[in-house]
Short mmCIF file of C-alpha atoms in Angstrom, two decimals:
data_model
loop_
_atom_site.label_atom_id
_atom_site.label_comp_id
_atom_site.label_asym_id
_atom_site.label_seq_id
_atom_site.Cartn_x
_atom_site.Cartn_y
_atom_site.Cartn_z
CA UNK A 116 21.71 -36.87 9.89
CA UNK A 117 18.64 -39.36 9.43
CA UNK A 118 16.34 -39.44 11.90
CA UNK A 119 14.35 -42.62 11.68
CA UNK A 120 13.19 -41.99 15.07
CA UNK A 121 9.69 -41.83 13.84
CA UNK A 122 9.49 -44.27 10.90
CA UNK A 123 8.37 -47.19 10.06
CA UNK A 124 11.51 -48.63 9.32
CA UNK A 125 14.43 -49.86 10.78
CA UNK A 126 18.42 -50.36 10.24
CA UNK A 127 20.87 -52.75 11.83
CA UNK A 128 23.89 -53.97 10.97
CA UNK A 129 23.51 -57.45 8.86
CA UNK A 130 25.29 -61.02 10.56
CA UNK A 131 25.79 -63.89 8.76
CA UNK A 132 22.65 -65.33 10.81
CA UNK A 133 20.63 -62.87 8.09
CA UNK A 134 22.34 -64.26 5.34
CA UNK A 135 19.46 -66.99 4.07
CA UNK A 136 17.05 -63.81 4.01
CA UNK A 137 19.74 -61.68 2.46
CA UNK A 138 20.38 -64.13 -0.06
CA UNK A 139 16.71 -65.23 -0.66
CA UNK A 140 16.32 -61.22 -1.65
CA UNK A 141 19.66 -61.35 -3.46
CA UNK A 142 18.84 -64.39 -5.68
CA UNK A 143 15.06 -62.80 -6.58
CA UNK A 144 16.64 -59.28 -7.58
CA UNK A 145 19.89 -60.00 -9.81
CA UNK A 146 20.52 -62.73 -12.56
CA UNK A 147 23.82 -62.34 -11.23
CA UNK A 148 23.61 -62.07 -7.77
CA UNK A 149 26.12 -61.85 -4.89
CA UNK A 150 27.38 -65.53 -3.58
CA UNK A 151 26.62 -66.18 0.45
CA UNK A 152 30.67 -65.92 0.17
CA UNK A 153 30.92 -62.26 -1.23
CA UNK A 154 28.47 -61.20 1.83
CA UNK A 155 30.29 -63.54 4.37
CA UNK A 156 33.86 -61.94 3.38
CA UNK A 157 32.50 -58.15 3.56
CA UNK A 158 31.33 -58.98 6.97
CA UNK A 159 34.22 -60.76 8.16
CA UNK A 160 36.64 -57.54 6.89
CA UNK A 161 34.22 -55.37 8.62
CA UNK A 162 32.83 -53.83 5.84
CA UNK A 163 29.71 -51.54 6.32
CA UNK A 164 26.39 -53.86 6.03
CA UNK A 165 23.10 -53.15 6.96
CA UNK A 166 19.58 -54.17 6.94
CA UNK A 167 16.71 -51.98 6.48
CA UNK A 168 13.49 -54.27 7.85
CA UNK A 169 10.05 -53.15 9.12
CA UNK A 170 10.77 -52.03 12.56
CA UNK A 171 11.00 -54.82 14.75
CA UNK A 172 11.22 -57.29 12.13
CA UNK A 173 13.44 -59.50 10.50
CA UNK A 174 12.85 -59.77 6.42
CA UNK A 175 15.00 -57.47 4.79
CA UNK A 176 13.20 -54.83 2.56
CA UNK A 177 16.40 -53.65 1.37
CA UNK A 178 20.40 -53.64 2.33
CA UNK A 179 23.40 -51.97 1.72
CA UNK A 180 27.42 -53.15 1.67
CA UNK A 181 30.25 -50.45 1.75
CA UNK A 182 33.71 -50.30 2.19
CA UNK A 183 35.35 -47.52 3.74
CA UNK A 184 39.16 -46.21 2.30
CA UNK A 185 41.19 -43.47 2.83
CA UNK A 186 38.32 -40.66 2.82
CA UNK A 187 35.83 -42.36 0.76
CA UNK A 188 33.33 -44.87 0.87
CA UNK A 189 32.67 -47.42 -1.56
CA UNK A 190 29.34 -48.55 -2.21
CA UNK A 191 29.70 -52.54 -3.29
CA UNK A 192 25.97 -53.41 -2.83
CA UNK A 193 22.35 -51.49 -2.73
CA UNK A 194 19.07 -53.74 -3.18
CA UNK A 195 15.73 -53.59 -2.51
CA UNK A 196 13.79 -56.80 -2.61
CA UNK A 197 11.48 -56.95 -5.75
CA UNK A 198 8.14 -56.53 -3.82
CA UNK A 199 9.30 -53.75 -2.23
CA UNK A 200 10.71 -51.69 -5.33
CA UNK A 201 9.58 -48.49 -6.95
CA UNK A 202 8.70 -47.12 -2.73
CA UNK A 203 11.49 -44.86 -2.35
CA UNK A 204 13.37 -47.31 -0.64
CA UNK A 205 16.38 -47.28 -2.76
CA UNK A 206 16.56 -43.63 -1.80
CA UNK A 207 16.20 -43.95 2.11
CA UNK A 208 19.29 -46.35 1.96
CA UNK A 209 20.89 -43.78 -0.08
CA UNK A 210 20.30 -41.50 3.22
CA UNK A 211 21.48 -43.50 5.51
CA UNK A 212 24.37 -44.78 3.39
CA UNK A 213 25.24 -40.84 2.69
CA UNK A 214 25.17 -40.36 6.55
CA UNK A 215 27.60 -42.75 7.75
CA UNK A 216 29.91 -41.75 4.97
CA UNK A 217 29.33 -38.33 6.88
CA UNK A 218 29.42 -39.71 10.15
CA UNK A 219 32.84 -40.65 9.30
CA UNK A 220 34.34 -37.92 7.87
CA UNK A 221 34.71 -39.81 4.12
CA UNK A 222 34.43 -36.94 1.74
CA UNK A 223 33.58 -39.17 -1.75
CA UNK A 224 30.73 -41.50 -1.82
CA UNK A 225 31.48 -44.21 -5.09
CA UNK A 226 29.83 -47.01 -6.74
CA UNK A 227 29.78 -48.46 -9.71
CA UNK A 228 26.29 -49.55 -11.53
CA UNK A 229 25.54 -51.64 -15.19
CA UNK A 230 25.38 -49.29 -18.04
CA UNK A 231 21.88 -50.49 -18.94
CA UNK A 232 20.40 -50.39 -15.49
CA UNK A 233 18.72 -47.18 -16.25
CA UNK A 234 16.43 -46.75 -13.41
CA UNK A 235 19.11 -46.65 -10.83
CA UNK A 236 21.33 -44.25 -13.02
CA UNK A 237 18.54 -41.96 -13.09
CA UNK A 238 18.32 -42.58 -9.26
CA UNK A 239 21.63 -41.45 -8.77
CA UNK A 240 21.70 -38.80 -10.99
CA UNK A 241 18.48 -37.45 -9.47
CA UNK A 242 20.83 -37.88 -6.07
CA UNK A 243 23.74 -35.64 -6.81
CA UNK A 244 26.46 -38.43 -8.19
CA UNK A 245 28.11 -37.83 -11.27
CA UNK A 246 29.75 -39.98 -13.93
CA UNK A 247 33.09 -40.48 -12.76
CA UNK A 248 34.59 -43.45 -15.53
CA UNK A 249 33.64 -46.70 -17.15
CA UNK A 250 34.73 -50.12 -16.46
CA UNK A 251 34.82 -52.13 -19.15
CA UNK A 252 33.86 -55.40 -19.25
CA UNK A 253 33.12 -55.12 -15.09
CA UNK A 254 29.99 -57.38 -14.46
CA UNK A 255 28.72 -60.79 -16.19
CA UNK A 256 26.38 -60.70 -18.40
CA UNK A 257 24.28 -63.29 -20.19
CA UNK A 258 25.64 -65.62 -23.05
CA UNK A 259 29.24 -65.48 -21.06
CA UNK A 260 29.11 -61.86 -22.44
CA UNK A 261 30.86 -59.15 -20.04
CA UNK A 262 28.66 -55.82 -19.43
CA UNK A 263 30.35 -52.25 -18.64
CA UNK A 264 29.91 -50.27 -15.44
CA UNK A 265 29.62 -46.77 -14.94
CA UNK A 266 31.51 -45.50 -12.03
CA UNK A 267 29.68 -42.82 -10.35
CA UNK A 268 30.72 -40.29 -7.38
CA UNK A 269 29.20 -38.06 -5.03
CA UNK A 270 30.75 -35.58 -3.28
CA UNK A 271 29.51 -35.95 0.64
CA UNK A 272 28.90 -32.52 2.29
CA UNK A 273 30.09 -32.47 6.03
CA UNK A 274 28.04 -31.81 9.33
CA UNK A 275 28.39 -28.71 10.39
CA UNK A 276 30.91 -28.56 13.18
CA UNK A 277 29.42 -27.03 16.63
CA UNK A 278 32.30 -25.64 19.24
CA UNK A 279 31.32 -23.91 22.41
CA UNK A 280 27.37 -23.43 21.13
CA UNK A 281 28.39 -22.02 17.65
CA UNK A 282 27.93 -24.15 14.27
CA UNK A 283 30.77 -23.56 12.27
CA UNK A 284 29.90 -24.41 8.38
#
């Protein structure tokens, strides 16, 4: 469980009324960057998205998109605006994205992340996923070239389980 009780920061799920912020953030972090559409459609099919802002504000310091399936959750979208990088951010929407996945009884955890984006494989090494595969060809890249993902997987440990004052692991 996360327990933001105490922190400075805040989640909530994102609307499309967040969308100019989202995409202002979205449009300084990637040359390639989600369209207003892609984060309209995840909303509409009730797709996981949150917000992380200062608490009791409204600029996004980082958000997440996910799609749950049958006992996994697929991570589509993790960013932290620029001036907020290099904080540990990236990790405490990790947290929160590893809780709900646990929240909801999804056992796998996967994403998919550019080959050359070394930082976050690090990240996510450092985190407990593994390489699961490569997709060829997966993201644009510059010069109409095509860039490879590396599909990565964490296995989500469960909440313990407590029945009549006993945890059961």
């Amino acid at each position: 469980m996360v327990d933001l009780a105490d922190s400075p920061l805040a989640f909530r799920a994102m609307t499309i009324m967040d969308l100019d912020r989202v995409m202002a953030v979205e449009t300084m972090a990637y040359s390639f960057p989600w369209t207003r559409g892609n984060f309209i459609d995840s909303i509409a099919a009730g797709y996981l998205a949150e917000l992380m802002t200062a608490r009791g504000g409204d600029e996004p310091i980082g958000y997440f998109v996910a799609m749950a399936g049958v006992d996994e959750l697929h991570l589509l979208n993790l960013t932290v605006a620029p001036a907020h990088q290099r904080q540990g951010h990236a990790g405490r929407l990790l947290d929160v994205i590893e809780a709900r996945a646990r929240d909801r009884s999804l056992a796998t955890l996967w994403l998919e992340v550019r080959e050359s984006n070394d930082r976050a494989l690090r990240l996510y090494g450092r985190r407990g996923f593994t390489r699961a595969g490569l997709r060829r060809g997966y993201y644009p890249a510059a010069a109409g070239r095509r860039e490879d993902a590396v599909v990565m997987a964490l296995a989500v440990i469960p909440a313990p389980v407590q029945t009549a004052g006993h945890v059961v692991e």
